[in-house]
């Protein structure tokens, strides 16, 4: 029987890809007085609910969604947690 | 002695706030053939490294950064993990 699953997806830029937004945030933090901040990287955090036959099918579906729409695999990595 | 801490921050829209980007992604997924997807919410995931005297100070600093720059507390919640 089909069940509902909750997926939590982290989409992050690959380490080799520059993150201009992260650089801007680091600079903004410094101007606000927060020194000693480094390596600011900004990614996406997506939550969704889906209906699938079982956990394995749900994971495969979300994996496919990430490859096709939620992430850009050329420059981004993604990590999926499903429960 | 000052130490480096790694902070992982989730910034999410408060449940009562509409998420137009999430609605658009849900619609996009449906057009790609992924039915049965609901409750798409899109937040930010921020990683940064900071130098602080101890874990408590680090957490207080990141909390303050979230309130002042990283999140908009009027419409967003944030969750901080530090190690």
JSON list of C-alpha atoms in Angstrom, two decimals:
[
{"chain": "A", "resi": 1, "resn": "UNK", "atom": "CA", "xyz": [0.00, 0.00, 0.00]},
{"chain": "A", "resi": 2, "resn": "UNK", "atom": "CA", "xyz": [1.24, 3.46, -0.85]},
{"chain": "A", "resi": 3, "resn": "UNK", "atom": "CA", "xyz": [2.60, 5.46, 2.04]},
{"chain": "A", "resi": 4, "resn": "UNK", "atom": "CA", "xyz": [3.63, 9.04, 2.65]},
{"chain": "A", "resi": 5, "resn": "UNK", "atom": "CA", "xyz": [7.30, 9.80, 3.10]},
{"chain": "A", "resi": 6, "resn": "UNK", "atom": "CA", "xyz": [8.98, 12.98, 4.26]},
{"chain": "A", "resi": 7, "resn": "UNK", "atom": "CA", "xyz": [12.13, 13.92, 2.35]},
{"chain": "A", "resi": 8, "resn": "UNK", "atom": "CA", "xyz": [14.75, 16.41, 3.52]},
{"chain": "A", "resi": 9, "resn": "UNK", "atom": "CA", "xyz": [17.17, 17.42, 0.79]},
{"chain": "A", "resi": 10, "resn": "UNK", "atom": "CA", "xyz": [20.40, 19.40, 1.09]},
{"chain": "A", "resi": 11, "resn": "UNK", "atom": "CA", "xyz": [21.68, 20.89, -2.15]},
{"chain": "A", "resi": 12, "resn": "UNK", "atom": "CA", "xyz": [25.20, 22.31, -1.87]},
{"chain": "A", "resi": 13, "resn": "UNK", "atom": "CA", "xyz": [27.65, 23.73, -4.36]},
{"chain": "A", "resi": 14, "resn": "UNK", "atom": "CA", "xyz": [30.51, 21.38, -5.18]},
{"chain": "A", "resi": 15, "resn": "UNK", "atom": "CA", "xyz": [33.63, 22.39, -3.22]},
{"chain": "A", "resi": 16, "resn": "UNK", "atom": "CA", "xyz": [35.44, 23.40, -6.43]},
{"chain": "A", "resi": 17, "resn": "UNK", "atom": "CA", "xyz": [32.69, 25.86, -7.42]},
{"chain": "A", "resi": 18, "resn": "UNK", "atom": "CA", "xyz": [32.95, 29.49, -6.31]},
{"chain": "A", "resi": 19, "resn": "UNK", "atom": "CA", "xyz": [30.12, 30.74, -4.09]},
{"chain": "A", "resi": 20, "resn": "UNK", "atom": "CA", "xyz": [29.71, 34.50, -4.68]},
{"chain": "A", "resi": 21, "resn": "UNK", "atom": "CA", "xyz": [26.71, 34.68, -2.31]},
{"chain": "A", "resi": 22, "resn": "UNK", "atom": "CA", "xyz": [28.81, 33.07, 0.40]},
{"chain": "A", "resi": 23, "resn": "UNK", "atom": "CA", "xyz": [31.61, 35.56, -0.19]},
{"chain": "A", "resi": 24, "resn": "UNK", "atom": "CA", "xyz": [29.11, 38.44, 0.05]},
{"chain": "A", "resi": 25, "resn": "UNK", "atom": "CA", "xyz": [27.66, 37.09, 3.30]},
{"chain": "A", "resi": 26, "resn": "UNK", "atom": "CA", "xyz": [31.15, 36.69, 4.77]},
{"chain": "A", "resi": 27, "resn": "UNK", "atom": "CA", "xyz": [31.93, 40.29, 3.86]},
{"chain": "A", "resi": 28, "resn": "UNK", "atom": "CA", "xyz": [28.61, 41.44, 5.34]},
{"chain": "A", "resi": 29, "resn": "UNK", "atom": "CA", "xyz": [29.32, 39.59, 8.57]},
{"chain": "A", "resi": 30, "resn": "UNK", "atom": "CA", "xyz": [32.75, 41.18, 8.78]},
{"chain": "A", "resi": 31, "resn": "UNK", "atom": "CA", "xyz": [31.24, 44.66, 8.35]},
{"chain": "A", "resi": 32, "resn": "UNK", "atom": "CA", "xyz": [28.83, 43.87, 11.18]},
{"chain": "A", "resi": 33, "resn": "UNK", "atom": "CA", "xyz": [31.78, 43.08, 13.42]},
{"chain": "A", "resi": 34, "resn": "UNK", "atom": "CA", "xyz": [31.93, 39.30, 13.13]},
{"chain": "A", "resi": 35, "resn": "UNK", "atom": "CA", "xyz": [35.61, 38.66, 12.41]},
{"chain": "A", "resi": 36, "resn": "UNK", "atom": "CA", "xyz": [37.11, 35.22, 12.11]},
{"chain": "A", "resi": 37, "resn": "UNK", "atom": "CA", "xyz": [34.35, 33.85, 9.91]},
{"chain": "A", "resi": 38, "resn": "UNK", "atom": "CA", "xyz": [35.53, 31.73, 6.99]},
{"chain": "A", "resi": 39, "resn": "UNK", "atom": "CA", "xyz": [34.28, 29.33, 4.39]},
{"chain": "A", "resi": 40, "resn": "UNK", "atom": "CA", "xyz": [30.71, 30.60, 4.13]},
{"chain": "A", "resi": 41, "resn": "UNK", "atom": "CA", "xyz": [28.82, 28.35, 1.71]},
{"chain": "A", "resi": 42, "resn": "UNK", "atom": "CA", "xyz": [25.15, 28.81, 0.94]},
{"chain": "A", "resi": 43, "resn": "UNK", "atom": "CA", "xyz": [23.02, 25.93, -0.22]},
{"chain": "A", "resi": 44, "resn": "UNK", "atom": "CA", "xyz": [19.37, 24.99, -0.42]},
{"chain": "A", "resi": 45, "resn": "UNK", "atom": "CA", "xyz": [17.35, 22.97, 2.04]},
{"chain": "A", "resi": 46, "resn": "UNK", "atom": "CA", "xyz": [14.20, 21.45, 0.57]},
{"chain": "A", "resi": 47, "resn": "UNK", "atom": "CA", "xyz": [11.47, 19.61, 2.42]},
{"chain": "A", "resi": 48, "resn": "UNK", "atom": "CA", "xyz": [8.72, 17.71, 0.66]},
{"chain": "A", "resi": 49, "resn": "UNK", "atom": "CA", "xyz": [6.21, 14.94, 1.20]},
{"chain": "A", "resi": 50, "resn": "UNK", "atom": "CA", "xyz": [5.65, 12.25, -1.39]},
{"chain": "A", "resi": 51, "resn": "UNK", "atom": "CA", "xyz": [3.54, 9.15, -1.78]},
{"chain": "A", "resi": 52, "resn": "UNK", "atom": "CA", "xyz": [5.30, 5.95, -2.80]},
{"chain": "A", "resi": 53, "resn": "UNK", "atom": "CA", "xyz": [4.97, 2.18, -2.50]},
{"chain": "A", "resi": 54, "resn": "UNK", "atom": "CA", "xyz": [7.95, 1.79, -0.20]},
{"chain": "A", "resi": 55, "resn": "UNK", "atom": "CA", "xyz": [11.01, 3.58, 1.15]},
{"chain": "A", "resi": 56, "resn": "UNK", "atom": "CA", "xyz": [13.26, 2.38, -1.67]},
{"chain": "A", "resi": 57, "resn": "UNK", "atom": "CA", "xyz": [10.88, 3.66, -4.36]},
{"chain": "A", "resi": 58, "resn": "UNK", "atom": "CA", "xyz": [10.52, 6.97, -2.51]},
{"chain": "A", "resi": 59, "resn": "UNK", "atom": "CA", "xyz": [14.29, 7.40, -2.36]},
{"chain": "A", "resi": 60, "resn": "UNK", "atom": "CA", "xyz": [14.70, 6.56, -6.05]},
{"chain": "A", "resi": 61, "resn": "UNK", "atom": "CA", "xyz": [11.99, 9.09, -6.95]},
{"chain": "A", "resi": 62, "resn": "UNK", "atom": "CA", "xyz": [13.56, 11.88, -4.91]},
{"chain": "A", "resi": 63, "resn": "UNK", "atom": "CA", "xyz": [16.97, 11.03, -6.36]},
{"chain": "A", "resi": 64, "resn": "UNK", "atom": "CA", "xyz": [15.51, 11.42, -9.82]},
{"chain": "A", "resi": 65, "resn": "UNK", "atom": "CA", "xyz": [13.78, 14.71, -8.87]},
{"chain": "A", "resi": 66, "resn": "UNK", "atom": "CA", "xyz": [17.13, 16.06, -7.67]},
{"chain": "A", "resi": 67, "resn": "UNK", "atom": "CA", "xyz": [18.89, 15.10, -10.90]},
{"chain": "A", "resi": 68, "resn": "UNK", "atom": "CA", "xyz": [16.19, 16.59, -13.09]},
{"chain": "A", "resi": 69, "resn": "UNK", "atom": "CA", "xyz": [14.91, 19.66, -11.25]},
{"chain": "A", "resi": 70, "resn": "UNK", "atom": "CA", "xyz": [15.99, 20.29, -7.66]},
{"chain": "A", "resi": 71, "resn": "UNK", "atom": "CA", "xyz": [19.75, 20.37, -8.20]},
{"chain": "A", "resi": 72, "resn": "UNK", "atom": "CA", "xyz": [22.19, 21.07, -10.99]},
{"chain": "A", "resi": 73, "resn": "UNK", "atom": "CA", "xyz": [24.45, 18.02, -10.84]},
{"chain": "A", "resi": 74, "resn": "UNK", "atom": "CA", "xyz": [27.15, 19.77, -12.87]},
{"chain": "A", "resi": 75, "resn": "UNK", "atom": "CA", "xyz": [27.89, 22.21, -10.06]},
{"chain": "A", "resi": 76, "resn": "UNK", "atom": "CA", "xyz": [25.90, 20.92, -7.08]},
{"chain": "A", "resi": 77, "resn": "UNK", "atom": "CA", "xyz": [25.86, 17.91, -4.80]},
{"chain": "A", "resi": 78, "resn": "UNK", "atom": "CA", "xyz": [22.74, 16.74, -3.02]},
{"chain": "A", "resi": 79, "resn": "UNK", "atom": "CA", "xyz": [22.03, 14.65, 0.02]},
{"chain": "A", "resi": 80, "resn": "UNK", "atom": "CA", "xyz": [18.66, 13.04, 0.71]},
{"chain": "A", "resi": 81, "resn": "UNK", "atom": "CA", "xyz": [17.20, 11.99, 4.06]},
{"chain": "A", "resi": 82, "resn": "UNK", "atom": "CA", "xyz": [13.91, 10.13, 3.91]},
{"chain": "A", "resi": 83, "resn": "UNK", "atom": "CA", "xyz": [11.66, 8.92, 6.71]},
{"chain": "B", "resi": 1, "resn": "UNK", "atom": "CA", "xyz": [42.51, 29.44, 23.61]},
{"chain": "B", "resi": 2, "resn": "UNK", "atom": "CA", "xyz": [40.43, 30.32, 20.58]},
{"chain": "B", "resi": 3, "resn": "UNK", "atom": "CA", "xyz": [39.25, 27.37, 18.52]},
{"chain": "B", "resi": 4, "resn": "UNK", "atom": "CA", "xyz": [37.62, 26.87, 15.17]},
{"chain": "B", "resi": 5, "resn": "UNK", "atom": "CA", "xyz": [34.03, 25.74, 15.07]},
{"chain": "B", "resi": 6, "resn": "UNK", "atom": "CA", "xyz": [31.97, 24.52, 12.15]},
{"chain": "B", "resi": 7, "resn": "UNK", "atom": "CA", "xyz": [28.38, 25.79, 12.07]},
{"chain": "B", "resi": 8, "resn": "UNK", "atom": "CA", "xyz": [25.57, 24.31, 9.98]},
{"chain": "B", "resi": 9, "resn": "UNK", "atom": "CA", "xyz": [22.52, 26.53, 9.82]},
{"chain": "B", "resi": 10, "resn": "UNK", "atom": "CA", "xyz": [19.05, 25.74, 8.46]},
{"chain": "B", "resi": 11, "resn": "UNK", "atom": "CA", "xyz": [16.90, 28.75, 7.66]},
{"chain": "B", "resi": 12, "resn": "UNK", "atom": "CA", "xyz": [13.28, 27.86, 6.91]},
{"chain": "B", "resi": 13, "resn": "UNK", "atom": "CA", "xyz": [10.15, 29.89, 6.31]},
{"chain": "B", "resi": 14, "resn": "UNK", "atom": "CA", "xyz": [7.75, 29.88, 9.25]},
{"chain": "B", "resi": 15, "resn": "UNK", "atom": "CA", "xyz": [4.92, 27.41, 8.63]},
{"chain": "B", "resi": 16, "resn": "UNK", "atom": "CA", "xyz": [2.35, 30.23, 8.38]},
{"chain": "B", "resi": 17, "resn": "UNK", "atom": "CA", "xyz": [4.28, 31.99, 5.59]},
{"chain": "B", "resi": 18, "resn": "UNK", "atom": "CA", "xyz": [3.48, 31.16, 1.96]},
{"chain": "B", "resi": 19, "resn": "UNK", "atom": "CA", "xyz": [6.35, 29.71, -0.08]},
{"chain": "B", "resi": 20, "resn": "UNK", "atom": "CA", "xyz": [5.85, 30.68, -3.74]},
{"chain": "B", "resi": 21, "resn": "UNK", "atom": "CA", "xyz": [9.12, 29.02, -4.79]},
{"chain": "B", "resi": 22, "resn": "UNK", "atom": "CA", "xyz": [7.98, 25.81, -3.16]},
{"chain": "B", "resi": 23, "resn": "UNK", "atom": "CA", "xyz": [4.64, 26.02, -5.00]},
{"chain": "B", "resi": 24, "resn": "UNK", "atom": "CA", "xyz": [6.50, 26.55, -8.30]},
{"chain": "B", "resi": 25, "resn": "UNK", "atom": "CA", "xyz": [8.77, 23.57, -7.66]},
{"chain": "B", "resi": 26, "resn": "UNK", "atom": "CA", "xyz": [5.78, 21.39, -6.80]},
{"chain": "B", "resi": 27, "resn": "UNK", "atom": "CA", "xyz": [4.12, 22.40, -10.06]},
{"chain": "B", "resi": 28, "resn": "UNK", "atom": "CA", "xyz": [7.34, 21.76, -11.99]},
{"chain": "B", "resi": 29, "resn": "UNK", "atom": "CA", "xyz": [7.66, 18.31, -10.46]},
{"chain": "B", "resi": 30, "resn": "UNK", "atom": "CA", "xyz": [4.08, 17.52, -11.39]},
{"chain": "B", "resi": 31, "resn": "UNK", "atom": "CA", "xyz": [4.72, 18.56, -15.00]},
{"chain": "B", "resi": 32, "resn": "UNK", "atom": "CA", "xyz": [7.73, 16.24, -15.05]},
{"chain": "B", "resi": 33, "resn": "UNK", "atom": "CA", "xyz": [5.49, 13.38, -14.01]},
{"chain": "B", "resi": 34, "resn": "UNK", "atom": "CA", "xyz": [6.09, 13.29, -10.26]},
{"chain": "B", "resi": 35, "resn": "UNK", "atom": "CA", "xyz": [2.56, 13.16, -8.85]},
{"chain": "B", "resi": 36, "resn": "UNK", "atom": "CA", "xyz": [1.78, 12.84, -5.19]},
{"chain": "B", "resi": 37, "resn": "UNK", "atom": "CA", "xyz": [4.29, 15.45, -4.09]},
{"chain": "B", "resi": 38, "resn": "UNK", "atom": "CA", "xyz": [3.06, 17.86, -1.43]},
{"chain": "B", "resi": 39, "resn": "UNK", "atom": "CA", "xyz": [4.28, 20.45, 1.00]},
{"chain": "B", "resi": 40, "resn": "UNK", "atom": "CA", "xyz": [7.37, 21.57, -0.88]},
{"chain": "B", "resi": 41, "resn": "UNK", "atom": "CA", "xyz": [9.20, 24.14, 1.25]},
{"chain": "B", "resi": 42, "resn": "UNK", "atom": "CA", "xyz": [12.47, 25.69, 0.21]},
{"chain": "B", "resi": 43, "resn": "UNK", "atom": "CA", "xyz": [14.90, 27.03, 2.76]},
{"chain": "B", "resi": 44, "resn": "UNK", "atom": "CA", "xyz": [18.56, 27.90, 3.02]},
{"chain": "B", "resi": 45, "resn": "UNK", "atom": "CA", "xyz": [21.40, 25.77, 4.29]},
{"chain": "B", "resi": 46, "resn": "UNK", "atom": "CA", "xyz": [24.46, 27.73, 5.35]},
{"chain": "B", "resi": 47, "resn": "UNK", "atom": "CA", "xyz": [27.82, 26.34, 6.39]},
{"chain": "B", "resi": 48, "resn": "UNK", "atom": "CA", "xyz": [30.53, 28.49, 7.94]},
{"chain": "B", "resi": 49, "resn": "UNK", "atom": "CA", "xyz": [33.63, 28.24, 10.08]},
{"chain": "B", "resi": 50, "resn": "UNK", "atom": "CA", "xyz": [34.25, 30.66, 12.94]},
{"chain": "B", "resi": 51, "resn": "UNK", "atom": "CA", "xyz": [36.85, 31.21, 15.59]},
{"chain": "B", "resi": 52, "resn": "UNK", "atom": "CA", "xyz": [35.66, 31.58, 19.18]},
{"chain": "B", "resi": 53, "resn": "UNK", "atom": "CA", "xyz": [36.83, 31.02, 22.74]},
{"chain": "B", "resi": 54, "resn": "UNK", "atom": "CA", "xyz": [34.49, 28.13, 23.41]},
{"chain": "B", "resi": 55, "resn": "UNK", "atom": "CA", "xyz": [31.43, 26.33, 22.07]},
{"chain": "B", "resi": 56, "resn": "UNK", "atom": "CA", "xyz": [28.99, 28.48, 24.02]},
{"chain": "B", "resi": 57, "resn": "UNK", "atom": "CA", "xyz": [30.49, 31.70, 22.67]},
{"chain": "B", "resi": 58, "resn": "UNK", "atom": "CA", "xyz": [30.49, 30.27, 19.14]},
{"chain": "B", "resi": 59, "resn": "UNK", "atom": "CA", "xyz": [26.81, 29.36, 19.43]},
{"chain": "B", "resi": 60, "resn": "UNK", "atom": "CA", "xyz": [25.89, 32.80, 20.78]},
{"chain": "B", "resi": 61, "resn": "UNK", "atom": "CA", "xyz": [27.78, 34.46, 17.92]},
{"chain": "B", "resi": 62, "resn": "UNK", "atom": "CA", "xyz": [26.07, 32.38, 15.24]},
{"chain": "B", "resi": 63, "resn": "UNK", "atom": "CA", "xyz": [22.71, 33.01, 16.90]},
{"chain": "B", "resi": 64, "resn": "UNK", "atom": "CA", "xyz": [23.37, 36.73, 16.69]},
{"chain": "B", "resi": 65, "resn": "UNK", "atom": "CA", "xyz": [24.51, 36.43, 13.03]},
{"chain": "B", "resi": 66, "resn": "UNK", "atom": "CA", "xyz": [21.24, 34.68, 12.20]},
{"chain": "B", "resi": 67, "resn": "UNK", "atom": "CA", "xyz": [19.14, 37.36, 13.89]},
{"chain": "B", "resi": 68, "resn": "UNK", "atom": "CA", "xyz": [21.01, 40.19, 12.20]},
{"chain": "B", "resi": 69, "resn": "UNK", "atom": "CA", "xyz": [21.93, 38.94, 8.74]},
{"chain": "B", "resi": 70, "resn": "UNK", "atom": "CA", "xyz": [21.44, 35.27, 7.86]},
{"chain": "B", "resi": 71, "resn": "UNK", "atom": "CA", "xyz": [17.72, 34.99, 8.58]},
{"chain": "B", "resi": 72, "resn": "UNK", "atom": "CA", "xyz": [14.70, 37.27, 8.69]},
{"chain": "B", "resi": 73, "resn": "UNK", "atom": "CA", "xyz": [13.20, 36.38, 12.09]},
{"chain": "B", "resi": 74, "resn": "UNK", "atom": "CA", "xyz": [9.87, 37.94, 11.13]},
{"chain": "B", "resi": 75, "resn": "UNK", "atom": "CA", "xyz": [9.18, 35.25, 8.55]},
{"chain": "B", "resi": 76, "resn": "UNK", "atom": "CA", "xyz": [11.92, 32.66, 9.06]},
{"chain": "B", "resi": 77, "resn": "UNK", "atom": "CA", "xyz": [13.01, 30.19, 11.69]},
{"chain": "B", "resi": 78, "resn": "UNK", "atom": "CA", "xyz": [16.58, 29.03, 12.01]},
{"chain": "B", "resi": 79, "resn": "UNK", "atom": "CA", "xyz": [18.29, 26.04, 13.53]},
{"chain": "B", "resi": 80, "resn": "UNK", "atom": "CA", "xyz": [21.99, 25.94, 14.38]},
{"chain": "B", "resi": 81, "resn": "UNK", "atom": "CA", "xyz": [24.25, 22.90, 14.69]},
{"chain": "B", "resi": 82, "resn": "UNK", "atom": "CA", "xyz": [27.77, 23.57, 15.90]},
{"chain": "B", "resi": 83, "resn": "UNK", "atom": "CA", "xyz": [30.72, 21.22, 16.30]}
]
